[in-house]
Amino acid sequence: MSILKGAAVVGQSGGPTAAINATLAGVIKGAIENPEAITKLYGMRNGIEGFIGERICDLSEMFTSSYGVADEEKLSLLAATPAAALGSCRKKLPKPEDDKAFFENLISLFKKYDVRYFFYIGGNDSMDTVAKLTAYLKDCDYEMKVMGVPKTIDNDLAGTDHTPGFGSAAKYIAATVSEIIRDCAVYTVPAVTIVEIMGRDAGWLTASAGLPALLGRQAPDYIYLPEVPFSMSAFLDDVREALKKHPNVVIAVSEGVRDENGKYAGESAQSGVTDAFGHKYLSGTGKALEMAVKAEIGCKVRSIELNLPQRCAAHLQSATDIAESRGVGAAAVAAAVAGKTGCMMAMDRCEGEYAVEFNAKEIAGIANAVRSVPREMINEAGNYVTDECLKYIYPLVQGEMTNKYENGLPVHFVI
Amino acid sequence: MSILKGAAVVGQSGGPTAAINATLAGVIKGAIENPEAITKLYGMRNGIEGFIGERICDLSEMFTSSYGVADEEKLSLLAATPAAALGSCRKKLPKPEDDKAFFENLISLFKKYDVRYFFYIGGNDSMDTVAKLTAYLKDCDYEMKVMGVPKTIDNDLAGTDHTPGFGSAAKYIAATVSEIIRDCAVYTVPAVTIVEIMGRDAGWLTASAGLPALLGRQAPDYIYLPEVPFSMSAFLDDVREALKKHPNVVIAVSEGVRDENGKYAGESAQSGVTDAFGHKYLSGTGKALEMAVKAEIGCKVRSIELNLPQRCAAHLQSATDIAESRGVGAAAVAAAVAGKTGCMMAMDRCEGEYAVEFNAKEIAGIANAVRSVPREMINEAGNYVTDECLKYIYPLVQGEMTNKYENGLPVHFVI
């Protein structure tokens, strides 16, 4: 087999996670260690949007030590840095048939920098970019290997057992909700605490709040996911029931819970704004539930939105997630060098003791599909997840990192 | 000197912190190691309120190992557990002259359990309890040593250089705001992120968000404390100015900021409810600023309330804070055994290299005084803290704990 030789570009796209830079570190290491194929690795600043504006940087130079090998210290710092170090974008590519000029321009830029490898780290929308570029390249005489590398805290990508970034977010959520439960336990006055967790369509993150239950520790009283139609009256009945048992009721709820007609619980608090991909911008689900409890039950109640920290709390990364995130980045490079293209690098769970295998899978069929929590992983009443669900998440939060602190604060690597 | 001999009780009161159990661990260890004075240590469940209901537990038994010494493993687990393990209360004691019967009942309970030592861990309101009990005991023929042990994330207690619990909260806030800054930096669209931080009257916690600036790292663009009258129009001018320099503006604001007439910025979003001590219940300061930016500047804007995690994130304790929190608890026991009473155990900062000295100080004059951020630690414009302020906070966030994790989640000790 002849190896395609040229430069590579890597970009990050979509929402930040605590592990997306670990995947970038994996791609960088993979590129530096495959000099027979990759002559140089460029980073796109702010994803494909920045690349079009030729805002790129030389990652090979930045991460090669003076000994000519990958600089492990810098890579570790990068992996411990939250959010996309290269910057991100939310640009949706046109369809190749709709805007040929867009793709012609892109190809001319690839030619200008002799780019033969394209790595794009992101979620659903980023895989859409990979799919469109792949589709265009099929009828084009420019040879390039295009690989998607998954990333999303939402864990909602199809074709992979789970997504890099999810494990760290799940660990943060499980640990933080455990701490909130301890905080709420100190008073004897009946009180309801509602923790709103990210997840527009998929409830995986909210499900993670239940992890302590698997270990026989205190967990939220109820867990509501967007996969099951949300009923405010059933919710209020649940809260009344819980208050009969103990005074400190803690609820975990996905931001995306909605009723059987698709009306979001937080809809009243919404701006009606949608993002570039047409997703409704949500906020205030916890607040809406808080107001309902106050009005209908009348006890002390508060809502807590875990907000950005659940996706950027690199100080509480899962060691399993970080190892896998680095691994999947390096595996994407290896697969591309071996000739794969038009694929997403997926993680398949092995039988028996927990481990993953990295497998390149055709991007078509993966992009734009959403993997929700299956109904059978949610209890019949729709107000908790099953042990099977928790056992699926459990291995992904294992292990702690010993990230570098300097003068009392975590050190981040700024590109 | 003859040593007073009898049982001791310890209680926790007021809002939880990530270090109040470390102080409890210090008191427990101190009690176990002073058997010549303290025959047994009881824990009051839910503070003085629980003690009146005789809801107590035997901490000596719980924390003495089978070798007859303090069980260090259990004490470490306790110190790593957030929130008050004994439970808390917000009971305000009557004045001795107003309700003699209340105190007579209390003394009869002390006699019943042969309690000769009383340790109360808490903030301003708890020191008020210590002061009133001390005042009553002066004209009473029951000999008892009463000690207040400081705790509050707000760092607003008088008579002590800083308060146990503040350092861990400050570390969490500085680290989390750093992570939020990284998260916000990924997009190029102008956006304002407002981080609302606890602090009703004292801005110490919000000031901590500036710590990365002292290390030459990226910090919030502006910091607003309750100590300086807040002007919405000056704030909007600040934001406009920051947006000229870069697109990702991050603001740290105390929940308690108010205008020159004392009207809270978040007042519109308030319920008007006050707590048992007459404090106004605040919420929505960040939200109010978010709405002002949206209306007056019109760019992308969001607000994040750090909420409970800033006081219960034991997974990011400051090692300095935990060592001091344990130390001050043990020192309170030592002082009481040595005959001190009617005091709060304070921490005084030594000259030269950072260290603290534990000194017992008369409770009168400490209770009900609030120690705010001095005006000279805030810049002239009132929109940032000075380096002097950050240098004061800096040593308190130093050092990381290696708290125990089991199966991926932090382990808490539940009494």
Coordinates of C-alpha atoms in Angstrom, one line a residue, chain B residues 44-318:
Chain B
M44 CA -25.8 17.7 68.7
R45 CA -27.9 16.8 65.7
N46 CA -29.1 20.0 64.0
G47 CA -27.2 22.3 66.3
I48 CA -28.7 23.8 69.5
E49 CA -32.2 23.0 68.3
G50 CA -31.4 19.3 68.2
F51 CA -29.7 19.4 71.5
I52 CA -32.8 20.9 73.1
G53 CA -34.7 17.9 71.7
E54 CA -31.9 15.6 73.1
R55 CA -31.1 14.4 69.6
I56 CA -27.4 13.7 70.3
C57 CA -24.9 11.0 69.2
D58 CA -21.7 9.7 70.8
L59 CA -18.9 10.9 68.7
S60 CA -16.2 9.6 71.0
E61 CA -17.4 6.1 70.4
M62 CA -17.9 6.7 66.7
F63 CA -14.3 8.0 66.1
T64 CA -12.2 6.0 68.5
S65 CA -10.5 3.1 66.8
S66 CA -10.3 -0.3 68.3
Y67 CA -6.8 0.7 69.5
G68 CA -8.2 3.3 71.7
V69 CA -6.9 6.2 69.7
A70 CA -8.6 8.6 67.3
D71 CA -9.5 6.8 64.0
E72 CA -7.5 8.9 61.5
E73 CA -9.1 7.2 58.5
K74 CA -12.6 8.1 59.6
L75 CA -11.5 11.6 60.6
S76 CA -10.0 12.1 57.1
L77 CA -13.2 10.9 55.4
L78 CA -15.2 13.3 57.6
A79 CA -12.9 16.2 56.8
A80 CA -13.5 15.4 53.1
T81 CA -17.2 15.4 53.4
P82 CA -19.0 18.6 52.5
A83 CA -21.8 20.3 54.6
A84 CA -22.5 19.8 58.2
A85 CA -22.3 16.1 59.0
L86 CA -24.2 16.7 62.3
G87 CA -26.9 18.7 60.5
S88 CA -27.4 22.4 61.1
C89 CA -30.1 24.8 62.3
R90 CA -30.8 28.5 62.0
K91 CA -32.2 28.9 65.5
K92 CA -31.6 32.4 67.0
L93 CA -31.4 32.2 70.8
P94 CA -33.4 34.6 72.8
K95 CA -31.6 37.2 74.9
P96 CA -31.0 35.8 78.4
E97 CA -33.0 38.7 80.0
D98 CA -36.0 38.0 77.7
D99 CA -36.3 34.2 78.2
K100 CA -34.7 32.9 81.4
A101 CA -36.7 29.7 81.1
F102 CA -35.1 28.8 77.8
F103 CA -31.6 29.0 79.4
E104 CA -32.7 27.2 82.5
N105 CA -33.9 24.3 80.4
L106 CA -30.6 24.3 78.5
I107 CA -28.6 24.2 81.8
S108 CA -30.7 21.3 83.1
L109 CA -29.9 19.4 79.9
F110 CA -26.2 20.1 80.3
K111 CA -26.4 18.8 83.9
K112 CA -28.3 15.7 82.7
Y113 CA -25.5 14.8 80.4
D114 CA -22.7 16.2 82.6
V115 CA -21.7 18.6 79.8
R116 CA -18.9 20.9 80.8
Y117 CA -17.6 21.8 77.4
F118 CA -19.6 23.4 74.6
F119 CA -18.2 23.9 71.1
Y120 CA -20.2 25.6 68.5
I121 CA -19.0 25.7 64.9
G122 CA -20.5 28.4 62.8
G123 CA -20.6 31.9 61.4
N124 CA -22.0 35.2 62.7
D125 CA -25.3 33.9 63.9
S126 CA -23.6 30.9 65.7
M127 CA -21.2 33.3 67.5
D128 CA -24.3 35.1 68.6
T129 CA -25.4 31.8 70.2
V130 CA -22.0 31.5 71.9
A131 CA -22.2 35.1 73.1
K132 CA -25.7 34.7 74.6
L133 CA -24.9 31.4 76.3
T134 CA -21.7 32.9 77.7
A135 CA -23.6 35.9 79.0
Y136 CA -26.1 33.7 80.7
L137 CA -23.5 31.5 82.3
K138 CA -21.8 34.5 84.0
D139 CA -24.7 34.8 86.4
C140 CA -25.2 31.1 86.8
D141 CA -23.6 28.6 89.2
Y142 CA -23.0 26.0 86.5
E143 CA -19.4 25.8 85.4
M144 CA -19.0 25.2 81.7
K145 CA -16.4 26.2 79.0
V146 CA -18.0 27.7 75.9
M147 CA -16.1 28.1 72.7
G148 CA -17.1 29.3 69.3
V149 CA -15.2 27.9 66.3
P150 CA -15.5 30.0 63.2
K151 CA -16.8 28.7 59.9
T152 CA -18.2 30.6 56.9
I153 CA -17.4 30.7 53.2
D154 CA -18.2 34.4 53.3
N155 CA -15.0 35.3 55.3
D156 CA -17.0 38.0 57.0
L157 CA -16.4 37.2 60.7
A158 CA -14.6 39.8 62.8
G159 CA -11.7 39.0 65.0
T160 CA -10.0 36.5 62.7
D161 CA -7.7 37.0 59.8
H162 CA -10.0 34.8 57.7
T163 CA -12.5 32.1 58.3
P164 CA -12.2 28.3 57.8
G165 CA -14.2 27.3 54.7
F166 CA -13.4 30.5 52.8
G167 CA -10.2 29.1 51.3
S168 CA -11.9 26.1 49.8
A169 CA -14.8 28.1 48.4
A170 CA -12.3 30.7 47.0
K171 CA -10.3 27.9 45.3
Y172 CA -13.4 26.4 43.8
I173 CA -14.5 29.8 42.5
A174 CA -11.1 30.7 41.1
A175 CA -10.8 27.3 39.4
T176 CA -14.3 27.2 38.1
V177 CA -14.3 30.8 36.8
S178 CA -11.0 29.9 35.0
E179 CA -12.7 27.0 33.4
I180 CA -15.7 29.1 32.4
I181 CA -13.3 31.6 30.8
R182 CA -11.8 28.8 28.7
D183 CA -15.3 27.7 27.8
C184 CA -16.3 31.2 26.8
A185 CA -13.2 31.7 24.7
V186 CA -14.1 29.2 22.0
Y187 CA -16.4 31.3 19.9
T188 CA -15.7 34.5 18.0
V189 CA -19.2 36.0 18.4
P190 CA -19.3 38.8 21.0
A191 CA -20.8 37.4 24.1
V192 CA -21.0 38.4 27.8
T193 CA -21.0 35.8 30.6
I194 CA -22.0 36.9 34.0
V195 CA -21.0 34.7 36.9
E196 CA -23.0 35.3 40.1
I197 CA -21.2 34.5 43.3
M198 CA -22.4 34.2 46.9
G199 CA -21.9 37.1 49.2
R200 CA -24.7 39.1 50.7
D201 CA -22.7 41.8 52.3
A202 CA -19.1 40.8 51.9
G203 CA -17.4 40.5 48.5
W204 CA -14.5 38.2 49.5
L205 CA -15.8 35.2 47.5
T206 CA -16.4 37.3 44.4
A207 CA -13.0 38.8 44.8
S208 CA -11.4 35.3 44.6
A209 CA -12.6 35.1 41.0
G210 CA -9.7 37.5 40.3
L211 CA -7.0 35.2 41.6
P212 CA -5.8 34.0 38.2
A213 CA -4.9 37.6 37.4
L214 CA -2.3 37.6 40.1
L215 CA -0.7 34.7 38.3
G216 CA -0.8 36.5 35.0
R217 CA -3.6 34.2 33.7
Q218 CA -6.9 35.2 32.2
A219 CA -9.3 36.5 34.8
P220 CA -12.8 38.1 34.7
D221 CA -12.9 41.5 32.9
Y222 CA -14.7 43.1 35.8
I223 CA -15.5 42.2 39.4
Y224 CA -18.3 43.9 41.3
L225 CA -18.6 43.6 45.1
P226 CA -21.4 44.6 47.5
E227 CA -19.0 47.0 49.3
V228 CA -19.2 49.6 46.5
P229 CA -22.5 51.1 45.4
F230 CA -23.5 49.4 42.1
S231 CA -24.5 51.5 39.2
M232 CA -26.2 49.7 36.3
S233 CA -25.2 52.3 33.8
A234 CA -21.6 52.3 34.8
F235 CA -21.7 48.5 34.6
L236 CA -23.1 48.7 31.0
D237 CA -20.4 51.2 30.1
D238 CA -17.8 48.7 31.5
V239 CA -19.2 45.9 29.4
R240 CA -19.2 48.1 26.2
E241 CA -15.6 49.0 26.9
A242 CA -14.6 45.3 27.4
L243 CA -16.4 44.3 24.2
K244 CA -14.2 46.7 22.2
K245 CA -11.1 44.7 23.4
H246 CA -12.3 41.1 22.9
P247 CA -15.4 39.2 22.2
N248 CA -15.6 37.0 25.2
V249 CA -16.4 39.2 28.2
V250 CA -16.7 37.5 31.6
I251 CA -18.0 39.3 34.6
A252 CA -17.9 38.3 38.3
V253 CA -20.6 39.8 40.5
S254 CA -21.6 39.3 44.1
E255 CA -25.3 38.3 44.7
G256 CA -25.4 41.3 47.1
V257 CA -24.5 44.2 44.8
R258 CA -26.9 47.2 45.4
D259 CA -27.1 50.8 44.4
E260 CA -26.4 53.8 46.6
N261 CA -29.9 53.6 48.0
G262 CA -29.4 50.0 49.1
K263 CA -31.6 48.6 46.4
Y264 CA -30.3 45.2 45.3
A265 CA -29.6 44.8 41.6
G266 CA -31.5 41.5 41.8
E267 CA -34.3 43.0 43.8
S268 CA -36.8 42.8 40.9
A269 CA -36.4 39.0 40.9
Q270 CA -36.8 38.8 44.7
S271 CA -39.5 37.1 46.7
G272 CA -39.3 39.6 49.5
V273 CA -38.8 36.7 51.9
T274 CA -36.4 37.1 54.8
D275 CA -34.8 34.4 56.8
A276 CA -35.0 33.8 60.6
F277 CA -32.3 36.5 61.2
G278 CA -34.1 39.0 59.0
H279 CA -31.6 38.8 56.1
K280 CA -33.3 39.5 52.8
Y281 CA -33.4 36.4 50.6
L282 CA -31.6 37.2 47.4
S283 CA -31.6 35.6 44.0
G284 CA -31.4 36.7 40.4
T285 CA -28.6 39.3 40.5
G286 CA -26.9 37.7 37.5
K287 CA -30.2 37.3 35.8
A288 CA -31.0 41.0 36.3
L289 CA -27.6 42.0 34.8
E290 CA -28.1 39.5 32.0
M291 CA -31.4 41.1 31.1
A292 CA -29.9 44.6 31.3
V293 CA -27.1 43.7 28.8
K294 CA -29.6 42.0 26.5
A295 CA -31.9 45.1 26.5
E296 CA -29.2 47.8 26.4
I297 CA -26.3 46.2 24.4
G298 CA -28.1 43.5 22.6
C299 CA -25.3 41.0 22.3
K300 CA -25.3 37.3 23.2
V301 CA -25.4 37.1 27.0
R302 CA -25.9 34.5 29.7
S303 CA -25.7 34.3 33.5
I304 CA -24.4 31.5 35.6
E305 CA -25.2 31.2 39.3
L306 CA -22.4 29.2 40.9
N307 CA -25.0 28.3 43.6
L308 CA -24.6 25.6 46.2
P309 CA -21.5 23.9 44.7
Q310 CA -19.4 26.9 45.7
R311 CA -20.0 26.1 49.4
C312 CA -20.1 22.3 49.1
A313 CA -17.6 21.3 46.4
A314 CA -15.5 19.2 48.8
H315 CA -13.8 17.6 45.7
L316 CA -11.8 20.8 45.3
Q317 CA -10.9 21.7 48.9
S318 CA -7.9 23.8 49.6

